Coordinates of C-alpha atoms in Angstrom, one line a residue:
Chain K
X1 CA 65.1 56.9 2.1
X2 CA 65.5 57.3 -1.4
X3 CA 68.7 57.3 -2.3
X4 CA 68.5 53.7 -1.3
X5 CA 67.4 53.5 -5.2
X6 CA 70.8 55.1 -5.9
X7 CA 71.7 51.2 -5.9
X8 CA 71.6 49.3 -8.4
X9 CA 70.9 46.1 -6.2
X10 CA 68.6 48.1 -4.0
X11 CA 66.3 48.8 -7.3
X12 CA 66.0 45.1 -8.0
X13 CA 65.4 43.4 -5.1
X14 CA 62.5 45.9 -4.0
X15 CA 61.2 45.0 -7.6
X16 CA 61.2 41.2 -6.6
X17 CA 59.8 42.2 -3.5
X18 CA 57.1 43.4 -5.1
X19 CA 56.5 40.4 -7.1
X20 CA 56.6 38.4 -4.3
X21 CA 54.8 40.4 -2.0
X22 CA 51.2 40.0 -4.2
X23 CA 52.0 36.4 -5.9
X24 CA 52.4 35.0 -2.6
X25 CA 49.4 36.2 -1.0
X26 CA 47.4 35.6 -4.5
X27 CA 47.5 31.2 -4.1
X28 CA 48.7 31.6 -0.5
X29 CA 44.4 32.2 -0.2
X30 CA 44.0 29.5 -1.8
X31 CA 45.8 27.3 0.3
X32 CA 44.5 28.8 3.7
X33 CA 41.3 27.7 1.9
X34 CA 42.2 24.3 1.2
X35 CA 43.7 23.9 4.5
X36 CA 47.3 22.8 3.0
X37 CA 48.4 26.3 4.7
X38 CA 51.6 24.1 5.1
X39 CA 51.9 22.8 1.0
X40 CA 54.2 26.2 0.7
X41 CA 56.8 25.4 3.2
X42 CA 57.4 21.6 2.3
X43 CA 57.3 22.7 -1.2
X44 CA 60.1 25.3 0.2
X45 CA 62.1 22.4 0.9
X46 CA 62.3 20.1 -1.6
X47 CA 62.9 24.1 -4.2
X48 CA 66.5 23.4 -2.4
X49 CA 67.7 20.8 -4.4
X50 CA 66.2 21.9 -7.2
X51 CA 68.6 24.6 -6.0
X52 CA 71.9 22.6 -5.2
X53 CA 71.9 20.5 -8.7
X54 CA 71.8 25.0 -10.4
X55 CA 74.7 25.8 -8.7
X56 CA 76.3 21.7 -9.2
X57 CA 76.1 22.1 -12.4
X58 CA 76.0 26.0 -13.5
X59 CA 72.8 25.8 -14.1
X60 CA 70.8 29.6 -12.8
X61 CA 69.5 27.7 -9.9
X62 CA 66.4 30.1 -10.5
X63 CA 65.6 28.2 -13.2
X64 CA 66.6 24.5 -11.6
X65 CA 64.1 25.7 -8.2
X66 CA 61.7 25.7 -10.2
X67 CA 61.6 22.8 -11.3
X68 CA 62.4 20.9 -9.1
X69 CA 59.7 22.8 -6.8
X70 CA 57.0 21.6 -9.3
X71 CA 58.1 18.1 -9.6
X72 CA 57.3 17.6 -5.6
X73 CA 54.0 19.7 -6.1
X74 CA 52.8 17.6 -8.4
X75 CA 54.8 14.1 -6.0
X76 CA 52.8 16.1 -3.5
X77 CA 49.3 16.4 -5.0
X78 CA 49.5 12.8 -5.8
X79 CA 50.4 10.9 -2.6
X80 CA 47.1 13.8 -1.1
X81 CA 45.4 12.0 -4.6
X82 CA 45.4 8.4 -4.5
X83 CA 47.5 7.5 -0.8
X84 CA 45.5 8.9 2.4
X85 CA 46.6 6.3 4.4
X86 CA 50.3 6.9 4.1
X87 CA 50.5 10.2 2.3
X88 CA 51.4 12.2 5.7
X89 CA 54.0 10.4 6.6
X90 CA 54.9 10.3 2.8
X91 CA 54.5 13.8 2.7
X92 CA 57.2 13.7 5.9
X93 CA 60.1 12.1 3.8
X94 CA 59.5 14.1 0.4
X95 CA 60.5 17.5 3.4
X96 CA 63.0 16.5 4.7
X97 CA 64.6 14.0 1.7
X98 CA 64.8 17.3 0.3
X99 CA 65.9 19.7 2.1
X100 CA 68.9 17.1 3.9
X101 CA 69.2 16.7 -0.4
X102 CA 69.9 20.1 -1.3
X103 CA 72.5 21.6 1.7
X104 CA 74.3 18.1 1.1
X105 CA 74.9 19.1 -2.7
X106 CA 75.9 22.3 -2.1
X107 CA 78.6 21.5 0.3
X108 CA 79.2 19.6 -2.2
X109 CA 78.9 22.1 -5.0
X110 CA 82.0 23.7 -3.0
X111 CA 79.3 26.7 -2.6
X112 CA 79.9 28.4 1.2
X113 CA 77.6 28.1 3.5
X114 CA 76.3 31.5 3.5
X115 CA 75.6 30.6 0.3
X116 CA 73.5 28.4 1.9
X117 CA 71.4 30.5 4.2
X118 CA 71.3 33.1 1.6
X119 CA 69.1 30.9 -0.8
X120 CA 67.0 30.2 2.9
X121 CA 66.3 33.3 4.0
X122 CA 67.0 35.1 1.3
X123 CA 70.2 37.8 0.4
X124 CA 68.9 41.9 -1.9
X125 CA 72.3 41.5 -2.9
X126 CA 71.8 38.3 -4.9
X127 CA 69.1 39.1 -7.2
X128 CA 70.5 40.1 -10.5
X129 CA 68.7 41.5 -13.3
X130 CA 68.5 38.4 -15.1
X131 CA 66.5 37.3 -12.0
X132 CA 64.7 40.1 -11.9
X133 CA 64.0 38.8 -15.8
X134 CA 62.6 35.9 -14.2
X135 CA 60.9 36.6 -10.6
X136 CA 59.0 39.2 -13.0
X137 CA 57.8 36.6 -16.6
X138 CA 56.7 34.0 -13.9
X139 CA 55.2 36.3 -11.0
X140 CA 53.5 38.0 -13.9
X141 CA 52.3 34.3 -15.0
X142 CA 50.9 33.2 -11.5
X143 CA 49.1 36.3 -11.5
X144 CA 47.8 35.4 -14.8
X145 CA 46.3 32.3 -14.2
X146 CA 45.4 33.2 -10.0
X147 CA 42.3 36.0 -11.0
X148 CA 41.6 34.1 -13.8
X149 CA 40.8 31.2 -12.6
X150 CA 39.6 32.8 -9.5
X151 CA 36.3 31.2 -9.9
X152 CA 37.0 27.5 -10.1
X153 CA 39.8 27.9 -7.6
X154 CA 37.1 29.4 -5.3
X155 CA 34.2 26.5 -5.7
X156 CA 37.1 23.0 -5.8
X157 CA 38.7 24.7 -2.3
X158 CA 34.8 25.5 -0.9
X159 CA 34.1 22.4 -1.6
X160 CA 35.5 19.5 -3.9
X161 CA 32.3 17.0 -3.7
X162 CA 30.6 20.1 -4.9
X163 CA 32.8 21.0 -7.6
X164 CA 33.1 18.2 -9.1
X165 CA 29.0 17.5 -9.4
X166 CA 29.3 20.8 -11.9
X167 CA 31.4 19.6 -13.8
X168 CA 35.3 21.3 -12.1
X169 CA 37.7 19.1 -13.4
X170 CA 38.4 18.4 -10.0
X171 CA 42.2 16.6 -9.8
X172 CA 43.4 19.6 -11.8
X173 CA 43.1 22.3 -10.3
X174 CA 43.7 20.4 -8.1
X175 CA 47.6 20.1 -8.9
X176 CA 46.6 23.2 -11.3
X177 CA 47.0 25.3 -7.6
X178 CA 50.2 23.1 -6.3
X179 CA 52.0 23.9 -9.5
X180 CA 51.2 27.6 -8.7
X181 CA 53.0 27.4 -5.3
X182 CA 55.6 25.6 -6.3
X183 CA 56.7 29.1 -8.8
X184 CA 55.8 30.8 -6.8
X185 CA 57.7 29.4 -4.1
X186 CA 60.6 30.4 -6.8
X187 CA 60.1 33.9 -7.1
X188 CA 60.0 35.2 -4.1
X189 CA 62.8 32.9 -3.3
X190 CA 65.5 35.4 -3.6
X191 CA 63.4 38.0 -1.6
X192 CA 62.0 35.8 1.9
X193 CA 64.1 32.5 0.5
X194 CA 63.1 28.9 0.6
X195 CA 62.3 28.1 4.6
X196 CA 60.0 31.5 5.4
X197 CA 57.9 31.6 1.7
X198 CA 55.3 29.7 3.0
X199 CA 55.0 32.4 5.7
X200 CA 54.5 34.6 3.5
X201 CA 51.9 32.7 1.7
X202 CA 49.4 32.6 4.9
X203 CA 51.0 35.0 7.0
X204 CA 48.9 37.9 5.6
X205 CA 46.3 35.7 4.6
X206 CA 45.3 35.1 8.8
X207 CA 46.3 38.8 8.5
X208 CA 43.9 39.7 6.1
X209 CA 40.4 37.7 7.7
X210 CA 40.8 39.3 11.1
X211 CA 38.7 42.2 9.8
X212 CA 37.2 41.0 5.9
X213 CA 34.8 39.5 6.0
X214 CA 34.3 38.1 2.2
X215 CA 36.8 35.3 0.2
X216 CA 37.0 38.2 -1.9
X217 CA 38.1 41.1 0.3
X218 CA 40.8 39.0 2.4
X219 CA 42.2 37.6 -1.0
X220 CA 42.5 41.2 -1.7
X221 CA 43.8 42.4 1.4
X222 CA 45.8 39.9 1.9
X223 CA 48.1 40.6 -0.8
X224 CA 47.7 44.4 -0.1
X225 CA 49.3 43.3 2.6
X226 CA 52.1 40.8 1.2
X227 CA 52.7 43.5 -0.5
X228 CA 52.9 45.7 1.7
X229 CA 55.1 43.7 4.3
X230 CA 57.5 43.1 1.5
X231 CA 58.9 46.6 0.0
X232 CA 59.0 47.3 4.1
X233 CA 61.1 44.8 5.4
X234 CA 63.4 44.7 2.3
X235 CA 63.9 48.4 3.3
X236 CA 64.0 47.6 7.0
X237 CA 66.3 44.9 6.0
X238 CA 68.7 47.1 4.1
X239 CA 68.3 49.6 6.9
X240 CA 69.4 47.9 9.7
X241 CA 71.8 45.0 8.4
X242 CA 69.3 41.7 8.8
X243 CA 68.5 38.5 5.8
X244 CA 64.8 41.0 4.5
X245 CA 63.1 36.7 5.5
X246 CA 63.2 37.1 8.6
X247 CA 62.5 41.4 8.4
X248 CA 59.5 40.5 5.6
X249 CA 58.0 38.0 7.8
X250 CA 58.4 40.1 11.2
X251 CA 56.7 43.0 9.5
X252 CA 53.9 41.3 8.2
X253 CA 53.6 39.4 12.2
X254 CA 53.1 42.9 12.6
X255 CA 49.9 43.4 10.2
X256 CA 48.5 39.8 12.0
X257 CA 49.2 42.2 15.5
X258 CA 47.5 45.6 14.4
X259 CA 45.0 43.5 13.0
X260 CA 44.0 41.4 15.6
X261 CA 44.2 43.9 18.3
X262 CA 41.9 46.6 15.6
X263 CA 39.4 43.4 15.5
X264 CA 39.1 42.5 19.2
X265 CA 38.3 46.4 19.8
X266 CA 35.7 45.9 17.6
X267 CA 33.9 43.2 19.5
X268 CA 34.6 45.1 23.1
X269 CA 33.3 48.4 21.7
X270 CA 29.5 46.5 19.6
X271 CA 30.7 47.5 16.8
X272 CA 31.0 43.8 15.4
X273 CA 28.3 41.9 14.9
X274 CA 28.4 38.2 15.3
X275 CA 25.2 37.0 16.7
X276 CA 23.3 35.5 13.5
X277 CA 20.8 36.8 12.2
X278 CA 16.7 34.2 12.7
X279 CA 14.7 34.8 10.2
X280 CA 12.1 32.0 9.8
Chain T
X1 CA 11.5 27.2 -13.6
X2 CA 12.1 26.8 -17.7
X3 CA 12.9 22.4 -17.9
X4 CA 14.5 22.9 -20.8
X5 CA 13.9 19.9 -23.9
X6 CA 15.3 17.0 -23.6
X7 CA 18.2 16.3 -25.7
X8 CA 18.2 12.9 -27.5
X9 CA 20.6 10.8 -28.4
X10 CA 22.4 7.6 -28.8
X11 CA 19.4 4.7 -28.0
X12 CA 21.2 3.2 -25.0
X13 CA 21.8 -0.1 -24.9
X14 CA 19.1 -1.1 -22.1
X15 CA 15.5 -0.9 -22.3
X16 CA 15.3 3.0 -20.4
X17 CA 12.5 4.7 -22.3
X18 CA 13.7 7.5 -24.6
X19 CA 10.4 9.1 -26.3
X20 CA 11.2 12.7 -24.2
X21 CA 8.5 13.1 -21.6
X22 CA 9.4 9.8 -20.0
X23 CA 12.8 9.6 -19.8
X24 CA 13.8 9.4 -16.3
X25 CA 15.4 12.1 -14.9
X26 CA 17.3 9.7 -13.5
X27 CA 18.2 5.9 -14.2
X28 CA 20.4 3.9 -12.5
X29 CA 19.8 -0.4 -12.4
X30 CA 22.8 -3.5 -10.3
X31 CA 24.7 -0.7 -9.0
X32 CA 26.8 -1.9 -7.2
X33 CA 30.0 -0.6 -4.6
X34 CA 32.4 -1.6 -2.8
X35 CA 34.7 1.0 -0.4
X36 CA 38.2 -0.4 0.0
X37 CA 37.9 -4.0 -1.0
X38 CA 34.3 -4.2 1.2
X39 CA 31.2 -4.6 -0.6
X40 CA 28.9 -1.8 0.1
X41 CA 25.9 -1.7 -1.8
X42 CA 24.5 -4.3 -4.4
X43 CA 23.1 -4.8 -6.9
X44 CA 21.2 -1.3 -6.5
X45 CA 18.4 0.1 -8.0
X46 CA 17.0 3.3 -8.6
X47 CA 14.6 5.6 -11.1
X48 CA 13.1 8.5 -10.9
X49 CA 10.6 10.7 -13.0
X50 CA 10.6 13.6 -13.4
X51 CA 8.8 15.9 -11.3
X52 CA 8.4 13.4 -8.7
X53 CA 10.1 13.5 -5.8
X54 CA 12.1 10.5 -4.5
X55 CA 13.4 10.0 -1.1
X56 CA 16.7 7.2 -0.5
X57 CA 15.6 6.0 3.0
X58 CA 18.2 3.4 5.9
X59 CA 20.1 3.1 9.1
X60 CA 24.0 4.9 9.8
X61 CA 25.5 2.5 7.3
X62 CA 22.6 1.4 5.4
X63 CA 24.7 2.5 1.7
X64 CA 21.4 4.7 1.2
X65 CA 24.0 7.6 0.6
X66 CA 26.7 5.4 -0.7
X67 CA 23.5 4.9 -3.2
X68 CA 23.0 8.6 -3.8
X69 CA 26.9 9.8 -4.7
X70 CA 27.1 6.6 -6.5
X71 CA 24.4 7.8 -9.0
X72 CA 25.4 11.3 -9.4
X73 CA 29.6 10.1 -9.7
X74 CA 31.3 11.0 -6.9
X75 CA 31.5 7.7 -5.8
X76 CA 33.1 4.6 -8.0
X77 CA 30.7 2.4 -9.2
X78 CA 32.5 -1.2 -9.3
X79 CA 28.9 -3.0 -12.0
X80 CA 25.9 -1.6 -12.6
X81 CA 24.2 1.0 -15.2
X82 CA 23.6 5.0 -15.2
X83 CA 21.7 7.0 -17.3
X84 CA 20.6 10.8 -16.3
X85 CA 18.4 11.8 -18.3
X86 CA 18.3 9.5 -21.2
X87 CA 22.8 10.0 -21.5
X88 CA 25.1 7.2 -19.3
X89 CA 26.7 9.0 -16.7
X90 CA 30.3 9.0 -18.2
X91 CA 29.4 10.9 -21.1
X92 CA 26.8 13.2 -18.5
X93 CA 28.3 16.8 -19.9
X94 CA 25.6 18.9 -18.7
X95 CA 26.3 19.4 -15.5
X96 CA 24.0 22.3 -15.1
X97 CA 20.2 20.4 -14.8
X98 CA 22.0 18.3 -11.1
X99 CA 21.9 20.3 -8.5
X100 CA 23.7 18.6 -5.4
X101 CA 23.7 19.7 -2.1
X102 CA 26.6 18.2 0.5
X103 CA 26.2 16.3 3.9
X104 CA 27.5 19.1 5.4
X105 CA 29.2 19.0 7.0
X106 CA 31.9 21.1 10.2
X107 CA 34.7 21.0 8.8
X108 CA 34.5 24.6 7.3
X109 CA 36.5 26.3 5.0
X110 CA 39.8 28.0 5.7
X111 CA 38.7 31.3 5.2
X112 CA 35.1 33.9 4.9
X113 CA 33.2 33.9 2.3
X114 CA 29.5 35.4 2.2
X115 CA 25.7 34.0 1.8
X116 CA 26.2 34.9 -1.5
X117 CA 30.0 34.0 -2.6
X118 CA 29.5 31.0 -1.1
X119 CA 25.4 30.9 -4.0
X120 CA 27.1 32.2 -6.3
X121 CA 29.8 29.4 -6.9
X122 CA 26.8 27.2 -7.5
X123 CA 26.7 28.7 -11.3
X124 CA 30.7 28.0 -12.6
X125 CA 28.0 25.2 -15.1
X126 CA 27.1 27.7 -16.6
X127 CA 29.6 30.1 -16.3
X128 CA 31.9 31.6 -19.2
X129 CA 35.1 29.6 -18.5
X130 CA 36.9 33.4 -17.5
X131 CA 35.8 35.7 -16.6
X132 CA 33.4 37.9 -14.6
X133 CA 30.5 36.4 -13.3
X134 CA 27.5 37.9 -15.7
X135 CA 24.3 39.8 -14.9
X136 CA 22.6 36.5 -15.0
X137 CA 24.6 34.7 -13.2
X138 CA 24.4 37.3 -10.7
X139 CA 21.0 37.6 -10.4
X140 CA 20.7 33.9 -10.5
X141 CA 22.3 33.8 -7.3
X142 CA 20.4 37.0 -6.4
X143 CA 16.7 34.7 -6.9
X144 CA 18.3 30.9 -5.2
X145 CA 19.2 33.3 -1.8
X146 CA 15.7 34.6 -1.9
X147 CA 14.5 31.8 -2.6
X148 CA 15.8 30.0 0.8
X149 CA 14.6 33.3 2.5
X150 CA 18.7 34.3 2.4
X151 CA 18.5 37.8 0.9
X152 CA 19.1 39.8 4.2
X153 CA 21.9 37.4 5.0
X154 CA 23.8 37.6 1.8
X155 CA 26.8 39.5 2.6
X156 CA 27.2 37.6 5.7
X157 CA 29.8 35.0 6.4
X158 CA 29.1 31.1 6.6
X159 CA 30.7 30.3 9.0
X160 CA 28.3 33.6 11.0
X161 CA 25.1 31.3 9.8
X162 CA 23.2 28.8 12.4
X163 CA 22.9 25.6 11.0
X164 CA 19.5 25.8 9.2
X165 CA 20.4 29.0 7.7
X166 CA 24.7 27.5 6.3
X167 CA 21.7 24.7 4.7
X168 CA 19.9 26.7 3.2
X169 CA 22.8 28.6 1.2
X170 CA 24.3 25.2 -0.1
X171 CA 20.9 24.6 -0.9
X172 CA 21.0 27.7 -2.6
X173 CA 24.2 26.9 -4.8
X174 CA 22.4 23.8 -5.7
X175 CA 20.3 25.8 -6.9
X176 CA 21.7 29.0 -8.4
X177 CA 22.5 27.1 -11.2
X178 CA 18.1 26.0 -12.0
X179 CA 18.8 22.5 -11.9
X180 CA 15.9 20.5 -13.5
X181 CA 17.7 17.2 -10.9
X182 CA 18.2 18.2 -7.3
X183 CA 20.3 15.4 -4.7
X184 CA 20.5 16.5 -1.2
X185 CA 22.5 13.7 1.5
X186 CA 20.9 14.8 4.6
X187 CA 19.5 17.7 4.1
X188 CA 17.9 18.4 7.8
X189 CA 21.0 17.5 9.8
X190 CA 21.2 19.6 12.5
X191 CA 18.2 21.7 10.9
X192 CA 16.4 23.6 13.7
X193 CA 12.3 22.8 12.7
X194 CA 11.2 26.0 10.9
X195 CA 14.2 25.7 8.9
X196 CA 13.1 21.9 7.9
X197 CA 8.8 24.2 7.6
X198 CA 10.9 26.1 4.9
X199 CA 12.4 23.1 3.5
X200 CA 9.5 20.9 2.7
X201 CA 7.7 23.9 0.5
X202 CA 11.0 25.1 -0.9
X203 CA 10.9 21.3 -2.5
X204 CA 7.0 22.2 -2.9
X205 CA 7.7 25.3 -4.8
X206 CA 10.4 23.9 -7.1
X207 CA 8.3 20.4 -7.6
X208 CA 5.6 23.1 -9.7
X209 CA 8.0 24.9 -11.4
X210 CA 8.6 20.5 -12.8
X211 CA 11.8 19.9 -10.7
X212 CA 13.1 17.2 -9.3
X213 CA 13.4 15.5 -6.1
X214 CA 16.5 13.0 -5.1
X215 CA 16.4 13.4 -1.3
X216 CA 18.8 10.8 1.9
X217 CA 17.8 11.1 5.1
X218 CA 17.5 8.9 8.2
X219 CA 13.3 10.6 9.1
X220 CA 11.1 12.3 6.2
X221 CA 10.1 14.2 9.2
X222 CA 9.4 17.7 7.7
X223 CA 9.2 16.9 4.3
X224 CA 6.6 13.4 4.9
X225 CA 4.1 15.1 3.1
X226 CA 5.9 16.4 -0.4
X227 CA 8.0 12.8 -0.5
X228 CA 5.9 11.1 -3.3
X229 CA 8.7 7.7 -2.8
X230 CA 10.3 6.2 -0.6
X231 CA 13.6 3.8 -1.5
X232 CA 14.9 2.2 1.7
X233 CA 18.3 1.0 1.4
X234 CA 19.1 -2.1 3.9
X235 CA 22.4 -3.8 4.5
X236 CA 22.7 -2.2 1.0
X237 CA 20.0 -4.0 -1.2
X238 CA 16.6 -2.1 -2.1
X239 CA 14.4 -3.5 0.6
X240 CA 11.6 -1.4 -0.2
X241 CA 10.3 1.0 -3.1
X242 CA 6.6 2.1 -2.9
X243 CA 4.7 4.7 -1.3
X244 CA 6.5 6.8 1.9
X245 CA 3.5 6.3 4.7
X246 CA 3.7 2.4 4.2
X247 CA 8.0 1.7 4.1
X248 CA 8.9 0.4 6.5
X249 CA 10.6 2.1 9.4
X250 CA 12.6 1.2 12.9
X251 CA 12.4 -2.4 12.0
X252 CA 14.0 -3.6 8.1
X253 CA 17.4 -2.9 10.0
X254 CA 16.3 -5.7 12.7
X255 CA 15.5 -8.9 10.8
X256 CA 17.9 -7.7 7.6
X257 CA 18.1 -11.6 6.7
X258 CA 14.7 -13.4 6.4
X259 CA 12.3 -13.4 4.1
X260 CA 12.3 -12.0 0.8
X261 CA 13.0 -7.9 0.6
X262 CA 9.7 -6.3 0.5
X263 CA 8.6 -4.6 -2.3
X264 CA 5.2 -3.3 -2.4
X265 CA 5.0 -1.1 -5.7
X266 CA 6.7 -1.7 -9.4
X267 CA 9.0 0.3 -10.5
X268 CA 7.8 2.9 -12.4
X269 CA 9.2 2.4 -16.2
X270 CA 10.2 -0.3 -15.7
X271 CA 11.4 -3.5 -17.9
X272 CA 11.2 -6.6 -16.2
X273 CA 11.3 -7.5 -13.3

């Protein structure tokens, strides 16, 4: 098992998986709390256009992807704020436009279907040392900002109006959440791929919720489960020769199933307190 | 609960009283609101003195909630002036003096949070920008939880609470900031009789400590004895402002366009009408 660390590409892939596994649920918890679980999916679609522009112009795709994803995230957040009535359709157009333009530009750049596939579903052999540096820096920034701003992000996602009355600049924190999600998607792009990155933001959170009773416990457990799923997924994808994205996501789903079953057993045996206590 | 002395700012351009003790905690004149091009509130006035409990009453869609939301900046005004503690709303930064209890909605957040976590989030206006909650923050949150009688449930996720317990959690969150003005939007909605009585006792204790209370309700119910003044909104206009026991209740929205609105009491701290 340890011999897989003899391969440099595996060491890079595992290091990228550690960063991805921690950051995706760290910001994902707030997306789920804000009921924006699918936001990551949309930004991922837009990021593909960024990747394609990078391939077309010979620039590092990670950099062009982070720019495109951030612009897409800002557009989504602004549409959510200002165009509530038509926001739904506008978002859908942005998603489809992003993936259509991305695929077309990658074709035009002369890259193969395999290249496209590696961005859509991740690839353990393509994480270069340069990529890893960018991933580690961006992931580190996301983690530090998320953990430092947790009280404000919690307040904004829990009750936007109350946060506004408390003097929290709600609009800026909404933009911060969208930008952090966009950067996280770029960080996770090499490991889980753009089409499945949203799953790593949401599934570990859903799994943690099965047993955690507080926000803090959910947040930390989700990060732990994300880390576990990313590492196990990358190792399994090497061992059984599958793409890492689907392998990681199915591992996270397995965590969800196990914890949901554990909760079911606890409920049946009466160890799960659910009845509200009536106090005077 | 200590009441901090009012900082004297520049003299406002309107004839609001400037002496500290008499500065109303909330002073609103000619508040006009349009939502989606439709007039919802027309030239409404509202004044709350220190230590006063004021209830804004009215039928569904009368604009009562809009008036209160406009005075704390949640709804944009088309016209009118609002001052909080003598400071125009646009320049009001002392947010910890304001406690807000929104209408309880059934749209729970997507991630569980305990009573204590939700109440602690009410301390944001007093907390450092970065860093963990300080001891003073945790103690204030625990005191607020105790005041609403939820100490034994403080580690429970709010999703497991009854309607009344959830409402008390939101009130505790507003109280955690130790506000001088507590604003509550329909605090009795979906609340059982015992929680309603408990809320009335809490309001009494707050008023004794010098806090002012502004609340929006359909019907005062158990809160009637603690309310000093009622303001009735009808079709976006102030139809009554006076003692709650003389406030028109059922019939007011049936005859909205006949005669002058009733105005039994002069508004306190008001200039020439």
